[in-house]
Tab-separated table of N, CA, C and O in Angstrom:
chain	number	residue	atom	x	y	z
A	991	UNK	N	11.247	34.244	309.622
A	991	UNK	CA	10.452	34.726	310.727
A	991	UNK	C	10.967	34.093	312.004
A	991	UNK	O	11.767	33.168	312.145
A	992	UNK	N	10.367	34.759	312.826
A	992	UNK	CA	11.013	34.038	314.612
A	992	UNK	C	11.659	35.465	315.462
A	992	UNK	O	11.713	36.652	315.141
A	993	UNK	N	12.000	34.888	316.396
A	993	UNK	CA	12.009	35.832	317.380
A	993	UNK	C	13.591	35.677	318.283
A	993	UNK	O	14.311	34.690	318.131
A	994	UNK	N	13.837	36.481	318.932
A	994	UNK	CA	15.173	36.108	320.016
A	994	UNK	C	15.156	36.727	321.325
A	994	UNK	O	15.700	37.766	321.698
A	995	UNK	N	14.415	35.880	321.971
A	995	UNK	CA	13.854	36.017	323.357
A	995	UNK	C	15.347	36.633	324.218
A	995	UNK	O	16.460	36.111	324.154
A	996	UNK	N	15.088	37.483	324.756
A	996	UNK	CA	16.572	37.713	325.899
A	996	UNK	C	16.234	37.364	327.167
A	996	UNK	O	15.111	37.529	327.645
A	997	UNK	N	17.569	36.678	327.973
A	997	UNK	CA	16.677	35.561	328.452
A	997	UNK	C	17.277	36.243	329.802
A	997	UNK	O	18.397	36.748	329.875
A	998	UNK	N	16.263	36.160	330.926
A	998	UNK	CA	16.305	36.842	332.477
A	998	UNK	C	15.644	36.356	333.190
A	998	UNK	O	15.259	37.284	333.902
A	999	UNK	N	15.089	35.249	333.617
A	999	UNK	CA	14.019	34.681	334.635
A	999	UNK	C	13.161	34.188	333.362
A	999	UNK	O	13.209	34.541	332.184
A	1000	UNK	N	12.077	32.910	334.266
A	1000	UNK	CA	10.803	32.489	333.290
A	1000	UNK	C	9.889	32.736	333.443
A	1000	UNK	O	9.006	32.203	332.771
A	1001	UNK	N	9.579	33.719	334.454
A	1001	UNK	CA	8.285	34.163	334.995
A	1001	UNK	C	7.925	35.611	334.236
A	1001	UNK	O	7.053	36.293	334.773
A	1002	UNK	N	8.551	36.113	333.019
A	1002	UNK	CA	8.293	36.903	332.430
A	1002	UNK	C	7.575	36.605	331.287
A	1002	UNK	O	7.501	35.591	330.593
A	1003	UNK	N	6.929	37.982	331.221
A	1003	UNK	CA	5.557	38.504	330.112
A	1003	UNK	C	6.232	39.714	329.410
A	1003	UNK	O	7.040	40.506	329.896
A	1004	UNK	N	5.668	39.670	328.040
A	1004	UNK	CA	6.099	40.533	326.766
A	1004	UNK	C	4.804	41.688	326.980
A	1004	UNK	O	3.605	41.450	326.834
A	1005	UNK	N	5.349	42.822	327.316
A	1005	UNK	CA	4.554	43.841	328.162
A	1005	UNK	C	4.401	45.168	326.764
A	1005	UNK	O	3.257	45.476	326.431
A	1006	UNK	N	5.363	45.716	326.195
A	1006	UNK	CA	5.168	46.364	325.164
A	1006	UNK	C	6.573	46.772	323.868
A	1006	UNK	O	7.767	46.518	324.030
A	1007	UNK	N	6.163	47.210	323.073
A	1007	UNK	CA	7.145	47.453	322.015
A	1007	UNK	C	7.441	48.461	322.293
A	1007	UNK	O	6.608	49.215	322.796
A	1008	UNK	N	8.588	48.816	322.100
A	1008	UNK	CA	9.720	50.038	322.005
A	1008	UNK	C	10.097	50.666	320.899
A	1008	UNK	O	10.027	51.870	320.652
A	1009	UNK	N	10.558	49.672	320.148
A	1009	UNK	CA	11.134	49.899	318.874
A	1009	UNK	C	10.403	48.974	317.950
A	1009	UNK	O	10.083	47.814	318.209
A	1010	UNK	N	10.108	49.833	316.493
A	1010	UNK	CA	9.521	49.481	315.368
A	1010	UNK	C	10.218	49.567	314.331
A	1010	UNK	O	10.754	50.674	314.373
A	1011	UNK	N	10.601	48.886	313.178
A	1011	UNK	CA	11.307	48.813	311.949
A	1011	UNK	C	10.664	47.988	311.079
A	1011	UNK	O	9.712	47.285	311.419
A	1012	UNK	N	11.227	48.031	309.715
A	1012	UNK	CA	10.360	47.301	307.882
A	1012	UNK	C	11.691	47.838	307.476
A	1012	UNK	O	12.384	48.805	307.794
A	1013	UNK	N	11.801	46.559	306.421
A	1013	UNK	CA	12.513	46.488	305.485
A	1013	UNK	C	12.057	45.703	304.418
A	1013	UNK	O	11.221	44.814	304.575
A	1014	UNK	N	12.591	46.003	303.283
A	1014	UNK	CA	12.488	44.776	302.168
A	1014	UNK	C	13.565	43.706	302.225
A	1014	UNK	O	14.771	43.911	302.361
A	1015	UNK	N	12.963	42.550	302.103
A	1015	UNK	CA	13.437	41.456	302.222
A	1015	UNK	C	14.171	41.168	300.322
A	1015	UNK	O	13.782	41.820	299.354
A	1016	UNK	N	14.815	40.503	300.289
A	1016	UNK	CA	15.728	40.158	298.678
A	1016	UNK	C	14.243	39.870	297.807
A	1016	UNK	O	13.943	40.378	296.727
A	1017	UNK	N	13.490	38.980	298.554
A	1017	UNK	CA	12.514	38.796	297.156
A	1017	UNK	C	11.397	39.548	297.260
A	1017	UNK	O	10.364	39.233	296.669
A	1018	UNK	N	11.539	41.097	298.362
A	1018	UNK	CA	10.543	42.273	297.418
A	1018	UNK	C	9.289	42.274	298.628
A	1018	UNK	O	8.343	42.989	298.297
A	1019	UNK	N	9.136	41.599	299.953
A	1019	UNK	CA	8.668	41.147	300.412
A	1019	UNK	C	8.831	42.231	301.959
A	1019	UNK	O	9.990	42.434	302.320
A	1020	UNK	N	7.965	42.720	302.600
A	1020	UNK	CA	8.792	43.468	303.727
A	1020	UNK	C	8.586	42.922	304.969
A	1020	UNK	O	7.496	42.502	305.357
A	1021	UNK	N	9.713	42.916	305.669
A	1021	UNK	CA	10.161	42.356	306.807
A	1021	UNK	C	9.562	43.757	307.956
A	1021	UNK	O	9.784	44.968	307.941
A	1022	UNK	N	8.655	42.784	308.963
A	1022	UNK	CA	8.910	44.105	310.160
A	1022	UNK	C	9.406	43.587	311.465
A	1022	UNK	O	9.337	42.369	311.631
A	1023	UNK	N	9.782	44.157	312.195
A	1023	UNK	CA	10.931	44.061	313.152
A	1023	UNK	C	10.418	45.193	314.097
A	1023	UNK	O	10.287	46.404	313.916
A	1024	UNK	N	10.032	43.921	315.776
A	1024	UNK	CA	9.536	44.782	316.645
A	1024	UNK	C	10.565	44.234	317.938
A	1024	UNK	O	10.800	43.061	318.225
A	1025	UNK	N	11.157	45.623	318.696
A	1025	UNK	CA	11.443	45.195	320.235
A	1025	UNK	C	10.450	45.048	321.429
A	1025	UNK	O	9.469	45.760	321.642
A	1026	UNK	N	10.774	44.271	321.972
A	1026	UNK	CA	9.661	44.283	323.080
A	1026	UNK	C	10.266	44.255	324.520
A	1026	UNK	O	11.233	43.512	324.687
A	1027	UNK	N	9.796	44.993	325.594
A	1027	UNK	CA	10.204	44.796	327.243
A	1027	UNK	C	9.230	43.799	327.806
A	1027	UNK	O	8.090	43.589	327.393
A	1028	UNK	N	9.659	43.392	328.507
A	1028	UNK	CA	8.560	42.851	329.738
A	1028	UNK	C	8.316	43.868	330.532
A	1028	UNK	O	8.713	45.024	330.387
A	1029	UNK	N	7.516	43.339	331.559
A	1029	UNK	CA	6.465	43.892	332.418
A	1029	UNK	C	7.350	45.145	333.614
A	1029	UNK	O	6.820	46.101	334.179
A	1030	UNK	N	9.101	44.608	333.718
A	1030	UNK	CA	9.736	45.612	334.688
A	1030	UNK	C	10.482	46.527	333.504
A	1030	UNK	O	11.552	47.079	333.761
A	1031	UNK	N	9.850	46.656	332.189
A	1031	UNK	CA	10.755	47.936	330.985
A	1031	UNK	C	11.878	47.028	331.154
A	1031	UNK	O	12.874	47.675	331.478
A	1032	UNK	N	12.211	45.209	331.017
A	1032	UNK	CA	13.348	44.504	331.018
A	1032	UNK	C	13.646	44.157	329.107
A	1032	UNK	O	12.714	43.760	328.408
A	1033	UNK	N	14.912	44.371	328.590
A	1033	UNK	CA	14.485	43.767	327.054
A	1033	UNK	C	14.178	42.482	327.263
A	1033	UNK	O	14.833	41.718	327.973
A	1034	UNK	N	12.787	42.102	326.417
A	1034	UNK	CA	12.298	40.877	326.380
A	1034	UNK	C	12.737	39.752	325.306
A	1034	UNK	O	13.259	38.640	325.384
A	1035	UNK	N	12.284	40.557	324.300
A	1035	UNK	CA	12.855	40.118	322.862
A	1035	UNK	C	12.419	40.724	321.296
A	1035	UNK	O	11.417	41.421	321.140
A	1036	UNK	N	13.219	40.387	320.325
A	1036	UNK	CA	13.496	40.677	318.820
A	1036	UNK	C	12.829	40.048	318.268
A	1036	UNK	O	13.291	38.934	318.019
A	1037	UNK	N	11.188	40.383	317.676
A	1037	UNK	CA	10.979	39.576	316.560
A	1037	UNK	C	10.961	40.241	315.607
A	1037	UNK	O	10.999	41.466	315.492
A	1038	UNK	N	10.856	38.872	314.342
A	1038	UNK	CA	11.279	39.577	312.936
A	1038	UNK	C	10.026	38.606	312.037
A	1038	UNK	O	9.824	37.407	312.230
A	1039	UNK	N	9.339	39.416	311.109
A	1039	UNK	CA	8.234	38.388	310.586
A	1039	UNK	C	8.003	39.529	309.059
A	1039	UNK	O	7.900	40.733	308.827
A	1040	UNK	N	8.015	37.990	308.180
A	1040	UNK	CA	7.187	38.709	306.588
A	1040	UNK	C	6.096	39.025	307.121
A	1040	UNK	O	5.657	38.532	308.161
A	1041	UNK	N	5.451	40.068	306.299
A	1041	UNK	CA	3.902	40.111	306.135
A	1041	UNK	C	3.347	38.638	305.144
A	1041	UNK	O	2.144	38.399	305.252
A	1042	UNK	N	3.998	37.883	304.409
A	1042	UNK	CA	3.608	37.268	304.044
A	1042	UNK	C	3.535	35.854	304.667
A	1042	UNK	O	2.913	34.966	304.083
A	1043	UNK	N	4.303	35.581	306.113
A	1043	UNK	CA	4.929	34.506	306.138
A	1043	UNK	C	5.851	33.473	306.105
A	1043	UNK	O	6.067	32.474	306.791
A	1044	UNK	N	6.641	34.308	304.501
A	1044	UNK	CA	7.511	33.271	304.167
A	1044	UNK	C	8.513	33.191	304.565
A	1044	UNK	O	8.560	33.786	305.641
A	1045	UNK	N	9.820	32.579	304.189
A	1045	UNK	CA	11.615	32.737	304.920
A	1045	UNK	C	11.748	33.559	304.987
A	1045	UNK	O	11.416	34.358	304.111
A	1046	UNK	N	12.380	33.905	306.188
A	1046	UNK	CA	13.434	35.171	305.937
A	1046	UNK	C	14.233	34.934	305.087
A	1046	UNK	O	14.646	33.824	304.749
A	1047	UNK	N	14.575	36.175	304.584
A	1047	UNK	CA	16.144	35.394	303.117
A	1047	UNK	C	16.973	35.994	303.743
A	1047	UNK	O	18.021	35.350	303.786
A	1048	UNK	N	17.039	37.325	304.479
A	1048	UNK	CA	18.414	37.787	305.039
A	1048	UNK	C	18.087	38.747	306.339
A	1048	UNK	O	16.920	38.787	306.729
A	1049	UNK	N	19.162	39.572	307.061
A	1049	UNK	CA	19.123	40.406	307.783
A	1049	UNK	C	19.131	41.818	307.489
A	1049	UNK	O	20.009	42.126	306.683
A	1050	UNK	N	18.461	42.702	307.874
A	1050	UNK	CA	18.863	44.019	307.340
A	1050	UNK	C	19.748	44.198	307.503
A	1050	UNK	O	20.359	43.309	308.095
A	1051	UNK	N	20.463	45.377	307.146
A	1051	UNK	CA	21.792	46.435	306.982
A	1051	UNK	C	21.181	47.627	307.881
A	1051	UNK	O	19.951	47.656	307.930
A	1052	UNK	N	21.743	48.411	308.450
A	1052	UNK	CA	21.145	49.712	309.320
A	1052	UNK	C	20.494	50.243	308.433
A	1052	UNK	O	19.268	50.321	308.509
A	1053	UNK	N	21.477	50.913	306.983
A	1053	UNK	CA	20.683	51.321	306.502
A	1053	UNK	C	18.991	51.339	305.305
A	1053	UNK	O	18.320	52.230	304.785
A	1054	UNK	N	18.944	50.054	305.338
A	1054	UNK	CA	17.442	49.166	305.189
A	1054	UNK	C	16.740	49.698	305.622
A	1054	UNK	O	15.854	50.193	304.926
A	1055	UNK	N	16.769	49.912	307.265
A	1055	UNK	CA	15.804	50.203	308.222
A	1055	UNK	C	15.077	51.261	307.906
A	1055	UNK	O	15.580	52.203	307.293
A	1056	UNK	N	13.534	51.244	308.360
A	1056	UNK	CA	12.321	51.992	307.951
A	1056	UNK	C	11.599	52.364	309.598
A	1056	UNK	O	10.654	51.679	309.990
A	1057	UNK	N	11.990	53.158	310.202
A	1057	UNK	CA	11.108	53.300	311.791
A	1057	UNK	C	9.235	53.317	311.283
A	1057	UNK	O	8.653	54.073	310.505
A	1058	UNK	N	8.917	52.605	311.787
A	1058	UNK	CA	7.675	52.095	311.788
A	1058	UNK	C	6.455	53.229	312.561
A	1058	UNK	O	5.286	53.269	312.180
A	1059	UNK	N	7.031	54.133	313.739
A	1059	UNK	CA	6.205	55.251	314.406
A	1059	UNK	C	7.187	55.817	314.139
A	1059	UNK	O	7.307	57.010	314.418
């Protein structure tokens, strides 16, 4: 789990998601994966989180990917 902030000034706010994705993670577990802009539609950042919590074990492959809307 965790995130990868893209970095442009510090006076920015995580304003909305763009992009939605799920995958299964190696131990069966699904990973979802949201983009987010700040407040000027700037990319903000990539997070990636189990529903359960636990490690990530890996990265998806493109074709993994599950669009979420």
């Amino acid at each position: 789990m965790g995130s990868i902030r893209f970095l442009n000034g510090s006076d920015r706010r995580r304003s909305r998601s763009i992009a939605e994705a799920e995958y299964m993670d190696d131990d069966g577990v699904s990973v979802i994966i949201e983009l987010n802009v700040d407040e000027r539609d700037k990319l903000f950042e990539l997070d990636l989180w189990k529903v359960d919590f636990s490690p990530l074990r890996r990265y998806p492959n493109p074709e993994d990917l599950k669009p979420l809307k």
